[in-house]
mmCIF file of C-alpha atoms in Angstrom:
data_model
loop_
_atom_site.group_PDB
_atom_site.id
_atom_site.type_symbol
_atom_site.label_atom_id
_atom_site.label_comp_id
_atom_site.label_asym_id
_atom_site.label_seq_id
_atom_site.Cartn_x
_atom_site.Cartn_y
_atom_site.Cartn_z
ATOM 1 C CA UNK A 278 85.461 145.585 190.229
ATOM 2 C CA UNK A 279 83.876 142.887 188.173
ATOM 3 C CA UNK A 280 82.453 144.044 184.906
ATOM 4 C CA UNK A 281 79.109 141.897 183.599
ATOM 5 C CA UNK A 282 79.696 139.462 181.034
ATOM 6 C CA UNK A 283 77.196 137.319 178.602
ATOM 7 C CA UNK A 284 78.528 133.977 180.262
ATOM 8 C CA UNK A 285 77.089 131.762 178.097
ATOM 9 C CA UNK A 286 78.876 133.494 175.135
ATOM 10 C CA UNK A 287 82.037 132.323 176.590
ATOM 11 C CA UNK A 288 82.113 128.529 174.267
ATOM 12 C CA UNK A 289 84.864 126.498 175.544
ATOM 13 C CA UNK A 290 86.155 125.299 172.165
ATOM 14 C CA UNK A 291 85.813 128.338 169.867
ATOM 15 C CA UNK A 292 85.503 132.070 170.361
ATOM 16 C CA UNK A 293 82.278 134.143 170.135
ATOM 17 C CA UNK A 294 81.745 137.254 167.904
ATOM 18 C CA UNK A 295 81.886 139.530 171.468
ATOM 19 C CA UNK A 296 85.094 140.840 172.944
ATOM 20 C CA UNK A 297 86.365 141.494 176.146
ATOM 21 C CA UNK A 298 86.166 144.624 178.083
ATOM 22 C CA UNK A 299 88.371 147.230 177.298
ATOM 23 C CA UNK A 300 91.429 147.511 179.149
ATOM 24 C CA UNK A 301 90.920 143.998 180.585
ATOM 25 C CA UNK A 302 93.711 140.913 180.640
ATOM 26 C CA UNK A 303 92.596 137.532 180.390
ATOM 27 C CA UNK A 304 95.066 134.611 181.908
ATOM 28 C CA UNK A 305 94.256 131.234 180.686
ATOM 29 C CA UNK A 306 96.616 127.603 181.514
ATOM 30 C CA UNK A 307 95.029 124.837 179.785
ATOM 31 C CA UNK A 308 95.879 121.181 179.333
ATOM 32 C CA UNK A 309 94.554 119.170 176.369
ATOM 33 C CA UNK A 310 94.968 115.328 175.498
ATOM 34 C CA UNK A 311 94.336 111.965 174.289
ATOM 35 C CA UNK A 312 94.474 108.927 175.961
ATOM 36 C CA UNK A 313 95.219 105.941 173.509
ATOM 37 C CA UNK A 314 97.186 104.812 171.839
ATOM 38 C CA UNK A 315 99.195 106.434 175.116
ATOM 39 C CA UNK A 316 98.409 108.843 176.894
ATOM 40 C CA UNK A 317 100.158 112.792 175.533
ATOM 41 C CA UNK A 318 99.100 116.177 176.661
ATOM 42 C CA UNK A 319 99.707 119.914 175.897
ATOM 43 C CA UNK A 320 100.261 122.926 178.224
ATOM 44 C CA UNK A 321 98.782 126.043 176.723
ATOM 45 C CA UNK A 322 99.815 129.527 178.748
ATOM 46 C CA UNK A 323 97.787 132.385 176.911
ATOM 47 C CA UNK A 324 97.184 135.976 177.428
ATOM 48 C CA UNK A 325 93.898 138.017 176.185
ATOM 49 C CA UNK A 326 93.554 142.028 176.475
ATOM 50 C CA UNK A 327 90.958 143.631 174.995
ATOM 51 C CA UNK A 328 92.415 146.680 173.115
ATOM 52 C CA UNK A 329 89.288 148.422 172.567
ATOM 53 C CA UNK A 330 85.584 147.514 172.220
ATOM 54 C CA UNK A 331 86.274 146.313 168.646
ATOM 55 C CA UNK A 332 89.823 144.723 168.979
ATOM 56 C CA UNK A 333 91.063 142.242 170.995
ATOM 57 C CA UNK A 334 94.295 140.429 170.683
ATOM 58 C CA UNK A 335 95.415 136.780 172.021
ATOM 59 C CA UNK A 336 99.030 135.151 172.455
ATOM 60 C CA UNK A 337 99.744 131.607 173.097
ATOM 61 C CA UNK A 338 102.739 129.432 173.797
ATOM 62 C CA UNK A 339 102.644 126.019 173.326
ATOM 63 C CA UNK A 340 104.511 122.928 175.262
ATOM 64 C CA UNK A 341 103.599 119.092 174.870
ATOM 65 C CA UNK A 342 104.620 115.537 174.306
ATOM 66 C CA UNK A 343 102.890 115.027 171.457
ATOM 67 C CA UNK A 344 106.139 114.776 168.871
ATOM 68 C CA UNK A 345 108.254 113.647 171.475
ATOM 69 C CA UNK A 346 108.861 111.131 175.092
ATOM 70 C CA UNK A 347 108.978 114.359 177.264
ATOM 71 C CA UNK A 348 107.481 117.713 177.299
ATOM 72 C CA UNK A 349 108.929 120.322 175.169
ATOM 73 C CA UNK A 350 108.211 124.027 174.285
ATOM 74 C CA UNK A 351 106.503 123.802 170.883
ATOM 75 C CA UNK A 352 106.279 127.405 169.778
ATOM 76 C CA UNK A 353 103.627 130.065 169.610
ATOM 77 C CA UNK A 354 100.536 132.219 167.725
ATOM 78 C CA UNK A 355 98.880 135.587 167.945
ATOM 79 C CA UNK A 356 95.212 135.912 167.291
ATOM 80 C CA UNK A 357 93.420 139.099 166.774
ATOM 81 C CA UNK A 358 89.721 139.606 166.822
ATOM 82 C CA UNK A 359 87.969 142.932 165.096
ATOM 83 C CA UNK A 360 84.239 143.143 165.978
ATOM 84 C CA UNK A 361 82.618 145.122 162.727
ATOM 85 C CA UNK A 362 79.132 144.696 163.558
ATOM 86 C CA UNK A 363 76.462 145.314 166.555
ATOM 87 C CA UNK A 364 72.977 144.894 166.916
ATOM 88 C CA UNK A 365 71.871 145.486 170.819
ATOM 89 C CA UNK A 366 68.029 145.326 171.878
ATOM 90 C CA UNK A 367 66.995 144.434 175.590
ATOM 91 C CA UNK A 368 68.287 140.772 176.429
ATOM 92 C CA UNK A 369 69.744 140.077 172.651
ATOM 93 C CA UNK A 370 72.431 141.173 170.639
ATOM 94 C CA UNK A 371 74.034 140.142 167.247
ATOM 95 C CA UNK A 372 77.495 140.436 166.614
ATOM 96 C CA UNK A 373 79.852 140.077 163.663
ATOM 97 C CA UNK A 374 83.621 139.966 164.034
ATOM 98 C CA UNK A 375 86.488 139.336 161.584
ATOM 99 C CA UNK A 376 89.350 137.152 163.120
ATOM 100 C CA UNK A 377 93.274 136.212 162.255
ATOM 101 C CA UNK A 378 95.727 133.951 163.902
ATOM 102 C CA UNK A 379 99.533 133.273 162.903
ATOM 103 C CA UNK A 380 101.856 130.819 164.005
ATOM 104 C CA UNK A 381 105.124 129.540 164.352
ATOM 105 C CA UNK A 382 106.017 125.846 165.278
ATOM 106 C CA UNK A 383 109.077 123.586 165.947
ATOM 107 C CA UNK A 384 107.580 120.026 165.137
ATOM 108 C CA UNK A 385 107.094 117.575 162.664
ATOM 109 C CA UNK A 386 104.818 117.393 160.719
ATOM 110 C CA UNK A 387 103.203 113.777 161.155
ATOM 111 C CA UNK A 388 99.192 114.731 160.484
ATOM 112 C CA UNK A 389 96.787 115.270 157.862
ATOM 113 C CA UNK A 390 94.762 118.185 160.254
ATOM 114 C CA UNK A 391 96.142 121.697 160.017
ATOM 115 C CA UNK A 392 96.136 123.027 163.462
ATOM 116 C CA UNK A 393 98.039 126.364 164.482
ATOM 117 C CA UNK A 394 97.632 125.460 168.196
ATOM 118 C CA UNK A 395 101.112 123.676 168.365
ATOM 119 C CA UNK A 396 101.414 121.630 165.454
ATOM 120 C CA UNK A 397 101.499 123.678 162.415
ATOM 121 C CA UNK A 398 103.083 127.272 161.279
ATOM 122 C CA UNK A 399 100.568 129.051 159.032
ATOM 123 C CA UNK A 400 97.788 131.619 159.068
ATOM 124 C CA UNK A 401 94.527 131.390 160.001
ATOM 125 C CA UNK A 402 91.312 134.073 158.577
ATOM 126 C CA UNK A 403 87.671 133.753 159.014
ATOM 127 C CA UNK A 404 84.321 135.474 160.588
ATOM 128 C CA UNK A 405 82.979 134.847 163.147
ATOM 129 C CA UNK A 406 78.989 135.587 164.188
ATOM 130 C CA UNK A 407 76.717 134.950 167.625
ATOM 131 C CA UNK A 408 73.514 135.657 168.182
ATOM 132 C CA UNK A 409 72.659 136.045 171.872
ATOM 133 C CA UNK A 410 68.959 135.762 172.860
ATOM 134 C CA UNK A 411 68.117 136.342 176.904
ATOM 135 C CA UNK A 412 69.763 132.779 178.430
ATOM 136 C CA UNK A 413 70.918 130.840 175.118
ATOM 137 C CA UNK A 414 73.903 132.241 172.819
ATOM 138 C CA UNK A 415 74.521 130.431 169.168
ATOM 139 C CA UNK A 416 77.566 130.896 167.373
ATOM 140 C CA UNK A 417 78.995 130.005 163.693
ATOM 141 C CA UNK A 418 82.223 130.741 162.562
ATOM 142 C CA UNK A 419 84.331 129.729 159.219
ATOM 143 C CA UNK A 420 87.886 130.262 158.435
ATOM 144 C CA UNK A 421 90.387 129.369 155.537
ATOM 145 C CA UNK A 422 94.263 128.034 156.821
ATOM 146 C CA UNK A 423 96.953 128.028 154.968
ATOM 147 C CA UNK A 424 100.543 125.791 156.316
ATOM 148 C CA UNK A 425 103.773 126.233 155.514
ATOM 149 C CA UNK A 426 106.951 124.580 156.489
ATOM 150 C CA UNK A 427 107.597 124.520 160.752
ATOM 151 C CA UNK A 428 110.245 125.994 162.116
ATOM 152 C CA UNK A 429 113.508 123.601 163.066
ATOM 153 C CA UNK A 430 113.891 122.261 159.649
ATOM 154 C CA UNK A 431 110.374 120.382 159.746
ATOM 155 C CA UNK A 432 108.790 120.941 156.124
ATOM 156 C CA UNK A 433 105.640 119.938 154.966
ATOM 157 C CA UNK A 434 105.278 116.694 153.436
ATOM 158 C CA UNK A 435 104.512 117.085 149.512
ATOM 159 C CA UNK A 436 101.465 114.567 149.803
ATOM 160 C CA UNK A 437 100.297 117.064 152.504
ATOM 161 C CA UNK A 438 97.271 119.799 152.321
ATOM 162 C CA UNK A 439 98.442 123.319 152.033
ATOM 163 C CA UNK A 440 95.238 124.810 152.768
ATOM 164 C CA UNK A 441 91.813 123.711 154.682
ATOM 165 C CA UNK A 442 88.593 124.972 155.917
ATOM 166 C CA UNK A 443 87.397 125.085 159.564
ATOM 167 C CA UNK A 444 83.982 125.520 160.288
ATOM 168 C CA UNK A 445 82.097 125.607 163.743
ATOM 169 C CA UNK A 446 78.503 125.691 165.342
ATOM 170 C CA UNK A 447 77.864 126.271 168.989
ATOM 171 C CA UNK A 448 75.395 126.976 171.320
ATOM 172 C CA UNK A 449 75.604 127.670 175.180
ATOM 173 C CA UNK A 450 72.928 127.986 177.861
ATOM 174 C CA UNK A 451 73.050 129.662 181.215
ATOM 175 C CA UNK A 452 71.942 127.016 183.517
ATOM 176 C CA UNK A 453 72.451 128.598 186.397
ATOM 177 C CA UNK A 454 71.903 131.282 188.352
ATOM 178 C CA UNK A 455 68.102 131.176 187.435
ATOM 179 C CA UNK A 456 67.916 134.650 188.309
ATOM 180 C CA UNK A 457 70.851 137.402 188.962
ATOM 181 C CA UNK A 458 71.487 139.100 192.517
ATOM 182 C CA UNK A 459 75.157 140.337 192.348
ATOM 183 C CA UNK A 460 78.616 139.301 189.590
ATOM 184 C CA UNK A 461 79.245 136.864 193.247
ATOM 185 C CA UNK A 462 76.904 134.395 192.201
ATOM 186 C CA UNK A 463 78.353 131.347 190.734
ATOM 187 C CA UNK A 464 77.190 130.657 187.112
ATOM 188 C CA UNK A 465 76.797 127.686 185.461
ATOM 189 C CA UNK A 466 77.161 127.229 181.597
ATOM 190 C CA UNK A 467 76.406 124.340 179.441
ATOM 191 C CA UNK A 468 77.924 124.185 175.879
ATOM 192 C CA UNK A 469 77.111 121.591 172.733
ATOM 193 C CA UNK A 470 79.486 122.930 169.949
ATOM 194 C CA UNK A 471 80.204 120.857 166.397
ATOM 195 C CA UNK A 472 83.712 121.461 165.178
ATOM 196 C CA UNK A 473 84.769 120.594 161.474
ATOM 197 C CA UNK A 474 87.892 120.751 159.325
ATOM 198 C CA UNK A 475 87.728 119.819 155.264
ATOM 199 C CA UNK A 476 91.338 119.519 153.034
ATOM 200 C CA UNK A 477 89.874 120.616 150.044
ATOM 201 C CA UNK A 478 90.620 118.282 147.057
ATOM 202 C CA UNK A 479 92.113 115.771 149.348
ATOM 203 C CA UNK A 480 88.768 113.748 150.564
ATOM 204 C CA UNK A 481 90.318 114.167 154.515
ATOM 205 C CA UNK A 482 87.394 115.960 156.928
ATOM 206 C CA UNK A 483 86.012 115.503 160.162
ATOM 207 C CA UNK A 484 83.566 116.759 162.538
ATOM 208 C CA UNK A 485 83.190 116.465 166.261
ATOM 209 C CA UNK A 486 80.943 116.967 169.027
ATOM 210 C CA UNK A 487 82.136 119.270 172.050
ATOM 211 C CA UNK A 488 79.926 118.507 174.306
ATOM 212 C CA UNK A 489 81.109 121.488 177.634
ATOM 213 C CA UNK A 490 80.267 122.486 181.136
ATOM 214 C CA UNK A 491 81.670 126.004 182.727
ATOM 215 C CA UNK A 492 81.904 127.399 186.349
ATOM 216 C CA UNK A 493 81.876 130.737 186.700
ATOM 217 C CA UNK A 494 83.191 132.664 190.069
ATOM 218 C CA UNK A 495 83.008 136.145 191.012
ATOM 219 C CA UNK A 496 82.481 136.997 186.924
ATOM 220 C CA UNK A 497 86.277 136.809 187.026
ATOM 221 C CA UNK A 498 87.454 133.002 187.492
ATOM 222 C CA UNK A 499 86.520 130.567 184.581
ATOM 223 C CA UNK A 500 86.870 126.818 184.595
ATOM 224 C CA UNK A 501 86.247 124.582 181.514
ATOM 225 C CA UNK A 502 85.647 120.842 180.846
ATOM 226 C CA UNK A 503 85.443 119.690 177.372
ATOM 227 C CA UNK A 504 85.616 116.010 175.193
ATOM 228 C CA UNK A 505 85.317 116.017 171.709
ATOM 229 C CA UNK A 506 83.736 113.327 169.998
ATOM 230 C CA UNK A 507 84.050 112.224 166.309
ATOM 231 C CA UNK A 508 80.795 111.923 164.581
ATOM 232 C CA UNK A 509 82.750 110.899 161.078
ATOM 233 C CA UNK A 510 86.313 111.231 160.837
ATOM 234 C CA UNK A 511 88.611 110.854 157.810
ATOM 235 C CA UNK A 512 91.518 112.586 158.745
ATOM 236 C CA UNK A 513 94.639 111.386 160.565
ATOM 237 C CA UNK A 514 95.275 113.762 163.784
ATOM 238 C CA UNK A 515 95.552 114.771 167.282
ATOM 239 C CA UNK A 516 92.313 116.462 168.254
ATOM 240 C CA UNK A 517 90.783 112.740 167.808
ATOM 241 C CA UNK A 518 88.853 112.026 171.176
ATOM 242 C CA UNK A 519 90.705 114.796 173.047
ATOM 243 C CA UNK A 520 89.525 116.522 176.421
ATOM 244 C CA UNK A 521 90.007 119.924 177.640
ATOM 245 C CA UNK A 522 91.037 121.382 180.691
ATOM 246 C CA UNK A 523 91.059 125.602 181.088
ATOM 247 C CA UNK A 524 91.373 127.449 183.741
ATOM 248 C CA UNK A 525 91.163 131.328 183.078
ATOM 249 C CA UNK A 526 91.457 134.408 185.604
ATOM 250 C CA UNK A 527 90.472 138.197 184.445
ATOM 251 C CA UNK A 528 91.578 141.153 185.383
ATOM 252 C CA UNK A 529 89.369 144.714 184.928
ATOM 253 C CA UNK A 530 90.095 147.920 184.380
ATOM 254 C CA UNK A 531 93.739 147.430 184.059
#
C-alpha cells in the first residue's frame, strides 16, 4: 500500500528537511551531463531506507566518462539524514534536519568545485530546513565540505581548495492534481531551486538556477527533469550547464 507523501517536498536537486517513511526503500538510476565541449554523462544507482521517522540513510555508486573515453565505475558515498525538529499544524509543517555525506573516489582531480557525487573523496555536514505551507514547500540548506586526496593515487592539487561552502534555496509547487481523490492520481510538481558553492579565500563561487518538473505515479514511481543554469560562475567544473535525469521507485512497509 502506498503511504501519502508531501510531493512537492520531493526537490529534484537537493533534499528536503522530511524523511521517508519508516521501513520504506527508495530505488533511484539517474543520468547527469553536459553537452559541450563533448558530450559526458554519469550513471548514479542509489538506495534510500528510512530507518526511523528521524533517520534516514542514502548510498550511491557512481560510474561516468567524465575523467575518461569510456564509462568507468567511479566510486561511492553514504549520506545520512537526522530530522531534530517538527512543527505540524493542518496543511503546514516545519522541519529541521541535520545531514552528513562521505565519500570515496577513484579520479583525478581536474576541478576547482568540490563535489562528493563522483569526483571528490571528502565529507560533507550541514542543516537542512523546509517549510511546507498547503500546495508550495520552500527549502534552505547549508553545508561545509572538506576534500582530501581520491583514492587510486589521485591527490589534491596544492593550488586546490580544501574546504567550501554549499548553500541552496528551493521551492516546489503542486501543480497538479488540483484536488486529491486517491495516492492513483498522477501528480505534477514544479521546482525553481538556486544552488551555490563558495572556496573560501580562493575568490572561486557559483550559483545556478534548477529550474525542475516531476511526475508522480501511484505515490510510488518518481520521474525528474532538471537543467541547471549559471547565473555567475567563477569556478572551473562539471555541474556547468548540466541536466538531470532520475527515475526513482519506492517500496512501503518493507
Amino acid at each position: 500500500m502506498a503511504c501519502p507523501v508531501f510531493s512537492q517536498e520531493l526537490y529534484v536537486n537537493t533534499e528536503p528537511a522530511s524523511n521517508m517513511a519508516t521501513n520504506s526503500l527508495g530505488i533511484r538510476v539517474e543520468d547527469q551531463g553536459y553537452f559541450t565541449p563533448t558530450y559526458k554523462n554519469r550513471e548514479t544507482l542509489e538506495l534510500m531506507y528510512g530507518a526511523s521517522r528521524h533517520l534516514m540513510v542514502h548510498g550511491s555508486v557512481y560510474v561516468s566518462d567524465y575523467y575518461e573515453n569510456q564509462q568507468h565505475f567511479e566510486g561511492g558515498s553514504v549520506y545520512m539524514k537526522y530530522r531534530f525538529l517538527s512543527v505540524d499544524s493542518v496543511q503546514k509543517h516545519f522541519r529541521g534536519a541535520f545531514f552528513t555525506k562521505l565519500s570515496s573516489i577513484d579520479n583525478p582531480v581536474v576541478n576547482q568545485e568540490i563535489t562528493l557525487e563522483g569526483d571528490n573523496s571528502g565529507l560533507q555536514s550541514g542543516f537542512v530546513f523546509t517549510q511546507l505551507l498547503h500546495k508550495l514547500a520552500l527549502s534552505g540548506t547549508i553545508s561545509y565540505l572538506h576534500a582530501w586526496d581520491n583514492a587510486g593515487g589521485f591527490n589534491l592539487p596544492v593550488a586546490n581548495a580544501k574546504n567550501a561552502v554549499a548553500y541552496t534555496l528551493s521551492s516546489g509547487y503542486l501543480l497538479l492534481p488540483k484536488a486529491y481523490k486517491d495516492y492513483s492520481q498522477v501528480n505534477v510538481n514544479v521546482y525553481a531551486e538556486l544552488l551555490g558553492k563558495t572556496n573560501p579565500g580562493y575568490g572561486q563561487s557559483y550559483l545556478d538556477a534548477a529550474p525542475a518538473v516531476q511526475l508522480i505515479f501511484n505515490s510510488l514511481i518518481r520521474v525528474d527533469f532538471s537543467y541547471r543554469i549559471p547565473l555567475y560562475n567563477s569556478m572551473i567544473r562539471n555541474t556547468d550547464h548540466m541536466y538531470l535525469v532520475r527515475l526513482e521507485y519506492n517500496l512501503f512497509n518493507l
